[in-house]
mmCIF file of C-alpha atoms (C1' of nucleotides) and ligand atoms in Angstrom:
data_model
loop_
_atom_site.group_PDB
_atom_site.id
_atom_site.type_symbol
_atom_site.label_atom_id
_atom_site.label_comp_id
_atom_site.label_asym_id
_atom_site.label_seq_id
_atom_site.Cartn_x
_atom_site.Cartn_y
_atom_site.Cartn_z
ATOM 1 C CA UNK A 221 5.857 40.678 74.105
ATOM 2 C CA UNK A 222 7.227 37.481 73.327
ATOM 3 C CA UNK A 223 5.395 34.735 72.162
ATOM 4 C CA UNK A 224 6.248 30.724 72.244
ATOM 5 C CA UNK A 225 5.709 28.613 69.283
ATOM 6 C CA UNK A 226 2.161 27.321 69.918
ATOM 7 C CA UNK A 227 1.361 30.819 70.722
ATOM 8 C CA UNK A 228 2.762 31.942 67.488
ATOM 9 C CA UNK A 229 1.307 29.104 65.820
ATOM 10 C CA UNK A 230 -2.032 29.666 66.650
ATOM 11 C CA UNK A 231 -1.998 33.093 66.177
ATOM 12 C CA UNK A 232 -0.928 32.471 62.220
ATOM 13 C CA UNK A 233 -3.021 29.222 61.972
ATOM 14 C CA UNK A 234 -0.266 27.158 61.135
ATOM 15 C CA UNK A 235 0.864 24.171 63.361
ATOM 16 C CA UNK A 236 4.302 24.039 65.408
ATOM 17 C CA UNK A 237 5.178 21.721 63.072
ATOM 18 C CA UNK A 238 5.097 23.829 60.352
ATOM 19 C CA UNK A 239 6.990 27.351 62.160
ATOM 20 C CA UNK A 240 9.840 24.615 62.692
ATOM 21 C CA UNK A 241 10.016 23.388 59.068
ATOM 22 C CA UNK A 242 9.560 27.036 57.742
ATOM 23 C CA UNK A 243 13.173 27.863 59.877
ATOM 24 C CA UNK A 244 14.346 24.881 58.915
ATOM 25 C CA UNK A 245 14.187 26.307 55.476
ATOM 26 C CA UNK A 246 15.447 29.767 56.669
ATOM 27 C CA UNK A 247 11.924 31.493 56.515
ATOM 28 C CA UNK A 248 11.461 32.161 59.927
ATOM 29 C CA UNK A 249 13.751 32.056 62.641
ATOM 30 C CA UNK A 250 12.825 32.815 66.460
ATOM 31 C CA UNK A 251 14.422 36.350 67.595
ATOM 32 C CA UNK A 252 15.937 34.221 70.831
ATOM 33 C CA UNK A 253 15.136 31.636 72.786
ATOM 34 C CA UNK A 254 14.628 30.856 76.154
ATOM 35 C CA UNK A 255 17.918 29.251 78.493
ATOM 36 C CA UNK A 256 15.906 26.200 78.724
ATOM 37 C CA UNK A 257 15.797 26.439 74.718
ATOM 38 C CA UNK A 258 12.224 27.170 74.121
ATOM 39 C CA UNK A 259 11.282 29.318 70.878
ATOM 40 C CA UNK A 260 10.553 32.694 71.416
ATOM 41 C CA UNK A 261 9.098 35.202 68.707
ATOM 42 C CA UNK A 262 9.001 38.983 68.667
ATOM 43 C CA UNK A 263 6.678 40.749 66.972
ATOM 44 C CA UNK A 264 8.919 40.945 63.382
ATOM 45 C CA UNK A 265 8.550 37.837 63.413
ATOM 46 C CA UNK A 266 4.655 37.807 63.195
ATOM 47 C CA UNK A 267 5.054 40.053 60.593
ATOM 48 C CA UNK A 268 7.040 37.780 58.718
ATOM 49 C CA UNK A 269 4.822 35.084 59.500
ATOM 50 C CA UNK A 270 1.603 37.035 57.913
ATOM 51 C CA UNK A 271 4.276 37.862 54.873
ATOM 52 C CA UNK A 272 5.046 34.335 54.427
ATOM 53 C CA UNK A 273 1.395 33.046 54.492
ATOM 54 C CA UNK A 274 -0.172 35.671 52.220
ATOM 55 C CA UNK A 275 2.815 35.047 50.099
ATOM 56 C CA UNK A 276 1.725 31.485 49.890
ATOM 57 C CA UNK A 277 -2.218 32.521 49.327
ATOM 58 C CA UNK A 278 -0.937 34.482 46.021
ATOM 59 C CA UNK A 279 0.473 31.259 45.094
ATOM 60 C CA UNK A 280 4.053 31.398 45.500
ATOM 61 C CA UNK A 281 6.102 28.580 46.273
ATOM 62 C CA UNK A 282 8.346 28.466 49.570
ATOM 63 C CA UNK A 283 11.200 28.705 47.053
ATOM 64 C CA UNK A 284 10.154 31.742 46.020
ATOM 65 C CA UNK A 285 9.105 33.386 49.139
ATOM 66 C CA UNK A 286 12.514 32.727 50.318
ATOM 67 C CA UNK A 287 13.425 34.984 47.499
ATOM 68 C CA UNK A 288 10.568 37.653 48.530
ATOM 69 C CA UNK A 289 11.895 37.601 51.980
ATOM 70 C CA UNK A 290 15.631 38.872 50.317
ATOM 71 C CA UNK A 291 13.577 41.401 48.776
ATOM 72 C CA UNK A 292 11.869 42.223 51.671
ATOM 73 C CA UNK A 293 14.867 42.755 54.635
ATOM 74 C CA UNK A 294 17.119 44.366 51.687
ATOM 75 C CA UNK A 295 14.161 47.283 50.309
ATOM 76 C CA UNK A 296 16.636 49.840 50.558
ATOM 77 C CA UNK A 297 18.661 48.335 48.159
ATOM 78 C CA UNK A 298 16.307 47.145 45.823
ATOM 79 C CA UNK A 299 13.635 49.309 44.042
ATOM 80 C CA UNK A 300 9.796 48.849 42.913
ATOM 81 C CA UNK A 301 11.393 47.070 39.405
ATOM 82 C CA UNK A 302 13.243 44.160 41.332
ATOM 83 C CA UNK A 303 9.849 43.563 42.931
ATOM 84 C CA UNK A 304 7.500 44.179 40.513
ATOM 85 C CA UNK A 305 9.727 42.286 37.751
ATOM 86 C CA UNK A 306 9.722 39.202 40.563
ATOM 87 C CA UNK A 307 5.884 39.243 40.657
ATOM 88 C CA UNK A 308 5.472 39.515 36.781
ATOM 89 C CA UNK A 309 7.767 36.361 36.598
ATOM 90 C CA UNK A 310 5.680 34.573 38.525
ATOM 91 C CA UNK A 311 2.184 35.588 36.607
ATOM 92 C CA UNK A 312 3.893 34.229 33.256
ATOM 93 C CA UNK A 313 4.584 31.062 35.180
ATOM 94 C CA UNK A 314 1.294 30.868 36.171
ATOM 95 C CA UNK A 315 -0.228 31.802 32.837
ATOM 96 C CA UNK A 316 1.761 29.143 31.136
ATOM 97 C CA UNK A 317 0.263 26.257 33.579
ATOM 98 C CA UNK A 318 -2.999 27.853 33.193
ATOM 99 C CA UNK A 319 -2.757 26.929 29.314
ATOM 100 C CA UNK A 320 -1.187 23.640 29.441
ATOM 101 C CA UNK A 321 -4.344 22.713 31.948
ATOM 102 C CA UNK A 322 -6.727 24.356 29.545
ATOM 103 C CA UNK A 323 -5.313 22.173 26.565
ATOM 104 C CA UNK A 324 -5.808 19.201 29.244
ATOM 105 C CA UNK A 325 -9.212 20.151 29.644
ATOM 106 C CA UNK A 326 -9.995 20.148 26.050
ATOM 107 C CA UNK A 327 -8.403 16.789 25.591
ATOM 108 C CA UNK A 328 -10.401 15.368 28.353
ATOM 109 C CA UNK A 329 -13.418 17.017 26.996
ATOM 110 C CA UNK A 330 -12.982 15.893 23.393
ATOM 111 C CA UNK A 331 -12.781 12.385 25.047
ATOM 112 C CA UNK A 332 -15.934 12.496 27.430
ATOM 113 C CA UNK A 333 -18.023 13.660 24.249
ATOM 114 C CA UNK A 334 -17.312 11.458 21.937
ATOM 115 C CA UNK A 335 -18.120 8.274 24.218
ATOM 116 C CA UNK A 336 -21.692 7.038 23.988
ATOM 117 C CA UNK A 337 -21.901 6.896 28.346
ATOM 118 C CA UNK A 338 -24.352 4.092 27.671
ATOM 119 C CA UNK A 339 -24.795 0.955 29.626
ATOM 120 C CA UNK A 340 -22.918 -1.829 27.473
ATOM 121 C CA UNK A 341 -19.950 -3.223 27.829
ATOM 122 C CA UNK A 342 -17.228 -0.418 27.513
ATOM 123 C CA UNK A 343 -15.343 -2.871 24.566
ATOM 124 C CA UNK A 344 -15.941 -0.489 22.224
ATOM 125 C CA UNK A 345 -16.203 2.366 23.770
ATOM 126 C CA UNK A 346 -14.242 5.417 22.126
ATOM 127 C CA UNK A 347 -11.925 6.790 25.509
ATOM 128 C CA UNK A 348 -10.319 3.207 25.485
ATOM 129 C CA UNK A 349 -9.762 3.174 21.946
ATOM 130 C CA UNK A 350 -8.388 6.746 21.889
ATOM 131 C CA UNK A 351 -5.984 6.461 24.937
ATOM 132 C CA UNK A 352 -4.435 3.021 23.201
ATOM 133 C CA UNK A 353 -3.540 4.733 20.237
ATOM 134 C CA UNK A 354 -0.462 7.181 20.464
ATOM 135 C CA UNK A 355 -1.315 10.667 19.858
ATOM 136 C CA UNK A 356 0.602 12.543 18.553
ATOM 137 C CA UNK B 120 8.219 -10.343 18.570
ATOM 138 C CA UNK B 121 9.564 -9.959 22.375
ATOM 139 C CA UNK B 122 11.357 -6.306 23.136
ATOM 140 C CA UNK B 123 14.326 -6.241 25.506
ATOM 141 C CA UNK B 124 13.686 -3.429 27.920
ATOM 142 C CA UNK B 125 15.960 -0.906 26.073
ATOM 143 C CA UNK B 126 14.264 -1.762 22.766
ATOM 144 C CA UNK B 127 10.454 -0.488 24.050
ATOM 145 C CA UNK B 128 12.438 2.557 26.044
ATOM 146 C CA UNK B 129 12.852 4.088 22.833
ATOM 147 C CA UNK B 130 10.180 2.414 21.242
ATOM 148 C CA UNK B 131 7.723 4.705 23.529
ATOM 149 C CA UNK B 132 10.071 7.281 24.386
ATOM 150 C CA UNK B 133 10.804 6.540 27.868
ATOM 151 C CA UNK B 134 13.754 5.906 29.674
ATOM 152 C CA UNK B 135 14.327 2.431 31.159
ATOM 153 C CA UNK B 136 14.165 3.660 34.069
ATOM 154 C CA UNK B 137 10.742 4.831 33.218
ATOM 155 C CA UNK B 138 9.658 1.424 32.715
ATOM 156 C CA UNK B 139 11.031 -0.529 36.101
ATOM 157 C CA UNK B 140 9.613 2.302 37.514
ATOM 158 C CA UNK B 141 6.212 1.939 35.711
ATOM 159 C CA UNK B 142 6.269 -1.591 36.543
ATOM 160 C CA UNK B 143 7.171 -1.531 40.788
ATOM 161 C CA UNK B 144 4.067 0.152 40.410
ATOM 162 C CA UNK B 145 1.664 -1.657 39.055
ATOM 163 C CA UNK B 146 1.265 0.012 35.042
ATOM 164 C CA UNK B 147 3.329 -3.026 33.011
ATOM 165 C CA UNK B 148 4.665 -5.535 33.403
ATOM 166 C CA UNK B 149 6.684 -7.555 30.978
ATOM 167 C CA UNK B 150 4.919 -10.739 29.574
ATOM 168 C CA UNK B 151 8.317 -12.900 29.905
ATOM 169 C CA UNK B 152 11.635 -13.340 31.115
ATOM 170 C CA UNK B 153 14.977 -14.434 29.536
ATOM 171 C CA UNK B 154 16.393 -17.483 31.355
ATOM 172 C CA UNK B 155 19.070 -14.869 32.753
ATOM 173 C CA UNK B 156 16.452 -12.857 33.945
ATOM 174 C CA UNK B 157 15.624 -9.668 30.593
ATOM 175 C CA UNK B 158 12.694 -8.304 30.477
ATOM 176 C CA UNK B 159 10.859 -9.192 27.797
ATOM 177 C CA UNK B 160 7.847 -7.554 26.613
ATOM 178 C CA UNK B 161 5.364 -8.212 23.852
ATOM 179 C CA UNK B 162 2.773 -6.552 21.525
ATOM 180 C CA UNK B 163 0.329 -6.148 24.175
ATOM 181 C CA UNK B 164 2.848 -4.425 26.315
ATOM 182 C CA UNK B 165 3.901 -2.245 23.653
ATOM 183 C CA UNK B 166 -0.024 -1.157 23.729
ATOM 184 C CA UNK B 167 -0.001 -0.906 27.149
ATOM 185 C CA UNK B 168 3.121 1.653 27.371
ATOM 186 C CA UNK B 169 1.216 3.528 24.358
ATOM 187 C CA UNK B 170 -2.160 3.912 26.634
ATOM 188 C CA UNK B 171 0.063 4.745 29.414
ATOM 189 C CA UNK B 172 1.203 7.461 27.467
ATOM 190 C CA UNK B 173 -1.480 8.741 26.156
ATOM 191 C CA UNK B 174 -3.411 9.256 29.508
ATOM 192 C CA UNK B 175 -0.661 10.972 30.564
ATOM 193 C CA UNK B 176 -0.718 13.018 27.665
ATOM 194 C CA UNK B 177 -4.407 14.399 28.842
ATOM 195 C CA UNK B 178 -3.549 14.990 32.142
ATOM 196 C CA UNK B 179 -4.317 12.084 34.682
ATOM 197 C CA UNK B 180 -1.729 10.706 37.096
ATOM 198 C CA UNK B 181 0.050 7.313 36.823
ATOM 199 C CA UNK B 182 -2.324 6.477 39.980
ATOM 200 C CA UNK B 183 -5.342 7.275 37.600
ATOM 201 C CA UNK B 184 -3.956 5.478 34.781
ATOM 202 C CA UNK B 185 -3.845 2.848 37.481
ATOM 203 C CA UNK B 186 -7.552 2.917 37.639
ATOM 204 C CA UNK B 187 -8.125 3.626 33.663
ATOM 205 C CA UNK B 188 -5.985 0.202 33.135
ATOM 206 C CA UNK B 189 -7.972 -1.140 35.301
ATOM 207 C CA UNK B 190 -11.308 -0.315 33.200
ATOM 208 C CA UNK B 191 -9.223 -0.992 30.213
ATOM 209 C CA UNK B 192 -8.494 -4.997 31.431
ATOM 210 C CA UNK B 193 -11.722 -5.645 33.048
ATOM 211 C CA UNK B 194 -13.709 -3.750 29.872
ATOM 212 C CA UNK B 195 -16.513 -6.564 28.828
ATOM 213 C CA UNK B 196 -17.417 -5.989 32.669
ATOM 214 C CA UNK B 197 -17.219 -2.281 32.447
ATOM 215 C CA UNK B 198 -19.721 0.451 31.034
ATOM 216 C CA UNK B 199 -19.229 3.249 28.753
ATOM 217 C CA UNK B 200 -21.067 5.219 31.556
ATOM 218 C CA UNK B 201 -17.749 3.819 34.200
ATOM 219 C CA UNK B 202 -15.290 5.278 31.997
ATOM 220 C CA UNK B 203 -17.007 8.429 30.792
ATOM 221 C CA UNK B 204 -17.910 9.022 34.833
ATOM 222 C CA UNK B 205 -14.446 8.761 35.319
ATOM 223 C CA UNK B 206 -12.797 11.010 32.582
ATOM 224 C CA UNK B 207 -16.028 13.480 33.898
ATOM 225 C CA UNK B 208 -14.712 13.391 37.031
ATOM 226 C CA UNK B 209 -11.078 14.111 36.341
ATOM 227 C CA UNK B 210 -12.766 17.620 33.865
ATOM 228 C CA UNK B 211 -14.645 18.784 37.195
ATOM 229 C CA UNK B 212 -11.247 18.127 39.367
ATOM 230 C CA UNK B 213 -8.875 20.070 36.491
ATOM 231 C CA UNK B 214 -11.626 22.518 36.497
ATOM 232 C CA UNK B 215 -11.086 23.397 40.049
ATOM 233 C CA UNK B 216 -7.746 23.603 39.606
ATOM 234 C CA UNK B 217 -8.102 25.895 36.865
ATOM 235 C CA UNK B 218 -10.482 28.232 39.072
ATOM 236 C CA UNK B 219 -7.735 28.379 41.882
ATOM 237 C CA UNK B 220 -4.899 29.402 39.537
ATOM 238 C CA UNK B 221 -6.653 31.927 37.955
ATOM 239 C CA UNK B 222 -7.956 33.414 41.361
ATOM 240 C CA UNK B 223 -3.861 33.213 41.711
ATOM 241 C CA UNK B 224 -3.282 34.759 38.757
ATOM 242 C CA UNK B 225 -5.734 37.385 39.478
ATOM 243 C CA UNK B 226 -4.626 38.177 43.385
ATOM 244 C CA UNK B 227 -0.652 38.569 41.035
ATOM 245 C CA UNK B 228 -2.079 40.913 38.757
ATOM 246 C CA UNK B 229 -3.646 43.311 41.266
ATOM 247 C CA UNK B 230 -0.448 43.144 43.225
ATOM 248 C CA UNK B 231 1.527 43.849 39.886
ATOM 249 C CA UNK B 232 -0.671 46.517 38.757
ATOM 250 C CA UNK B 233 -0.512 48.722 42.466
ATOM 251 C CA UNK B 234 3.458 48.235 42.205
ATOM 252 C CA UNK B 235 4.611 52.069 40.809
ATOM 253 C CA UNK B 236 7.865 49.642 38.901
ATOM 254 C CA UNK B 237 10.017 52.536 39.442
ATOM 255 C CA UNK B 238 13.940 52.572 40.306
ATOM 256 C CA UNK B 239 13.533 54.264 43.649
ATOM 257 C CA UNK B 240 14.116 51.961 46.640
ATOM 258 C CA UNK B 241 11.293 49.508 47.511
ATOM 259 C CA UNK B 242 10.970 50.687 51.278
ATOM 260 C CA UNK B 243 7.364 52.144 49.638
ATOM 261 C CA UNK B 244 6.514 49.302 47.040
ATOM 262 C CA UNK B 245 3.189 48.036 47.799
ATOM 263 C CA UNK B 246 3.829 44.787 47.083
ATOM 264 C CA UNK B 247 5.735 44.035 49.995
ATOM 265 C CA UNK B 248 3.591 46.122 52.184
ATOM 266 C CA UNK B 249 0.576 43.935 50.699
ATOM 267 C CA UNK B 250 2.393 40.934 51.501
ATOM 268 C CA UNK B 251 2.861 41.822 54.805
ATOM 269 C CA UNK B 252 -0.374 42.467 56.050
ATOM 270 C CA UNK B 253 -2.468 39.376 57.050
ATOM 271 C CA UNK B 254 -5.248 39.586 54.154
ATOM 272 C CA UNK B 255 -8.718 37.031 55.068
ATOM 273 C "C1'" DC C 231 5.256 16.022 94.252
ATOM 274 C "C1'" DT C 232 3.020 14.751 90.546
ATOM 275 C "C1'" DT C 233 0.164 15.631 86.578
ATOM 276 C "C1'" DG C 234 -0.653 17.773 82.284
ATOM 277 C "C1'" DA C 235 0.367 21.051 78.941
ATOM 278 C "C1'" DC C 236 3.918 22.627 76.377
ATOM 279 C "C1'" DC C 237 8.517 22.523 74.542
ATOM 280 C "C1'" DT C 238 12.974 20.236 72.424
ATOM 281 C "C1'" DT C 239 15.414 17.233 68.755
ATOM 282 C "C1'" DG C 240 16.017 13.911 65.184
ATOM 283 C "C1'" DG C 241 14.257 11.074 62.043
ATOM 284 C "C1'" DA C 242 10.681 8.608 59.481
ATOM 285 C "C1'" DC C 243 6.730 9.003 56.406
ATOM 286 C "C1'" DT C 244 3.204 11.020 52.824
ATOM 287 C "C1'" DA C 245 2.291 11.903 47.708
ATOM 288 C "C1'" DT C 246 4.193 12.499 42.773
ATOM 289 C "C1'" DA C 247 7.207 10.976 39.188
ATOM 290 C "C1'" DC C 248 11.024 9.863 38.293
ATOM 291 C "C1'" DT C 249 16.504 9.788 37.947
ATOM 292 C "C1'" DC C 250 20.964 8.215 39.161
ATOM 293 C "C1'" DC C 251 24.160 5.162 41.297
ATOM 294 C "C1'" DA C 252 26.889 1.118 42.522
ATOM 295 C "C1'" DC C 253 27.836 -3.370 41.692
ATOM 296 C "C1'" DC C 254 27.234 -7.282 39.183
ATOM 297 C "C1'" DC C 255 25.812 -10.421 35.222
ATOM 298 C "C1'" DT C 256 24.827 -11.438 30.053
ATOM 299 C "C1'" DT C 257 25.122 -10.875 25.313
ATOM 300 C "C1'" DT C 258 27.296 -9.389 21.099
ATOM 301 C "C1'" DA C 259 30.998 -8.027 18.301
ATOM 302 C "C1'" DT C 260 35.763 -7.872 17.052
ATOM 303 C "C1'" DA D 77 39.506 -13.683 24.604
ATOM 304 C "C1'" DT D 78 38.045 -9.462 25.692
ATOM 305 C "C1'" DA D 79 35.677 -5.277 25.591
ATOM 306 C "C1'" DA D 80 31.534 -2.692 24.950
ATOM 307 C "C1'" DA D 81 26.776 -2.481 25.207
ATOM 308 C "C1'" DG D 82 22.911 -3.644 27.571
ATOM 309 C "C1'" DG D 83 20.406 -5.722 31.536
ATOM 310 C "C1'" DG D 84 19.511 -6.933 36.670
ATOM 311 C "C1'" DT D 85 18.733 -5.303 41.719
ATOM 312 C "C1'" DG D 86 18.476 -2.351 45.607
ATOM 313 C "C1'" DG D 87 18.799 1.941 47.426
ATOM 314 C "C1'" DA D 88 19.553 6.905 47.553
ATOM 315 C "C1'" DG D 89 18.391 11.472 45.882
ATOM 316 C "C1'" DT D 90 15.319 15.351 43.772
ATOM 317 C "C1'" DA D 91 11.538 18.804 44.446
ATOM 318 C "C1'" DT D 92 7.325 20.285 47.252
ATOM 319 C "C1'" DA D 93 5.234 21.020 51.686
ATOM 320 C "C1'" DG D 94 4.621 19.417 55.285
ATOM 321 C "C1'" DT D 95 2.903 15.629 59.162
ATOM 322 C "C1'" DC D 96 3.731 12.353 62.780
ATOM 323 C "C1'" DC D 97 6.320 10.073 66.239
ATOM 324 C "C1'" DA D 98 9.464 8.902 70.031
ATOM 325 C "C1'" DA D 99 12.092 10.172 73.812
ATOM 326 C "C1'" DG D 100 12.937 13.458 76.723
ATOM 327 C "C1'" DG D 101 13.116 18.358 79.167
ATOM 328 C "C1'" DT D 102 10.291 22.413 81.365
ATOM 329 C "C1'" DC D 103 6.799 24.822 83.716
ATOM 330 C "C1'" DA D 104 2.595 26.017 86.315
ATOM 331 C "C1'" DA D 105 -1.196 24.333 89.160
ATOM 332 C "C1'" DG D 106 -3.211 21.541 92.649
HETATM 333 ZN ZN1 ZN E 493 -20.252 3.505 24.309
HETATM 334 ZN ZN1 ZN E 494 -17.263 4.997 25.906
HETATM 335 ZN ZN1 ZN E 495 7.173 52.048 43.865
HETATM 336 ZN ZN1 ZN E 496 6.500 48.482 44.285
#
DNA sequence: CTTGACCTTGGACTATACTCCACCCTTTAT
DNA sequence: ATAAAGGGTGGAGTATAGTCCAAGGTCAAG
């Protein structure tokens, strides 16, 4: 059962488009192709499709699904650490963004509340004034 | 008081680079130029880098700051209501932003937390096998 | 035999925010 | 006079994740 790109692609939800960029970037490469050249994909490789895409849901980057996928195809060599280490990476990555856009937040709150919102003319109003004067 | 272009670099902290870059798009642009062609950039421009800044500082892209200097020129026509609406708007979008990385963070942790971390090979580590199953 | 659906490649374009480079000119100091 | 420091322009490159297009080849149905 082979399948041809749009086949493939519309199985995963992805566009053609986007199964040739992902081998492009050596994520997903047809098992053979056709003499006349066409794509075809075994069923691996809609495995590695579905790995790829929930990989991306979790929020990694193609970058580091690249990196999963070395994981993956080598699991005899590596153990549960390698992965779980890899993972655990990633949610102190995350965490860190998640507090530099919680201090955003703040900032942007601390602005919105101290500004009147009224109708007149925003020449004195306080998010002007604040954003002209350099913090920090 | 006119500033070469290297002079409000590190003035404001920026690179010159920074600031042709800045001004192809629209943030500054010097008041003046030499008769061989310097930059030259005065008071108001050394504001204008510092508000620049600043939004940056909380968060908003340089096409938002686009928009904020844009309130910021045209204030005496502008509301207190415009720019709170628009520093609102920018809470609700980091907001949303927030909510999807934590739902990230979240989806990492579970996958973290099933992972056994052992040294044994990862043919078994339910990360990958997690990762590999089309989830939603 | 032709039409339409599907496939191929290469390359350009999007948004974001710069950085670096080559090549050349000006200004300042010794 | 000359060298170093600083400035000018245009264009390419970086990372991220694709999308869109043109020009052409292939395949099945009518
Ligand atoms: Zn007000
Ligand atoms: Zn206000
Ligand atoms: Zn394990
Ligand atoms: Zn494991």
């Amino acid at each position: 059962m082979m399948l041809k790109i749009g086949a493939l692609a519309s199985l995963a939800g992805v566009s053609r488009d986007t199964l040739r960029f992902y081998e492009k970037h050596g994520l997903i490469t047809p098992d053979t192709r056709t003499d006349s050249g066409y794509r075809l994909y075994s069923e691996t490789d809609v495995y590695r499709i579905s790995f790829i895409l929930s990989a991306k849901e979790v929020g990694f980057t193609l970058n580091e699904i690249h990196q999963l996928l070395e994981l993956e195809v080598t699991k005899d060599d590596k153990s549960c650490h390698d992965v779980k280490q890899f993972v655990d990476n990633k949610i102190q990555v995350v965490n860190q963004r998640l507090g530099e856009m919680e201090k955003i937040k703040q900032s942007l709150k601390t602005l919105s509340n101290a500004c009147c919102g009224g109708d007149e003319p925003a020449t004195h109003c306080t998010i002007l004034g604040a954003l002209s004067v350099q913090n920090r």
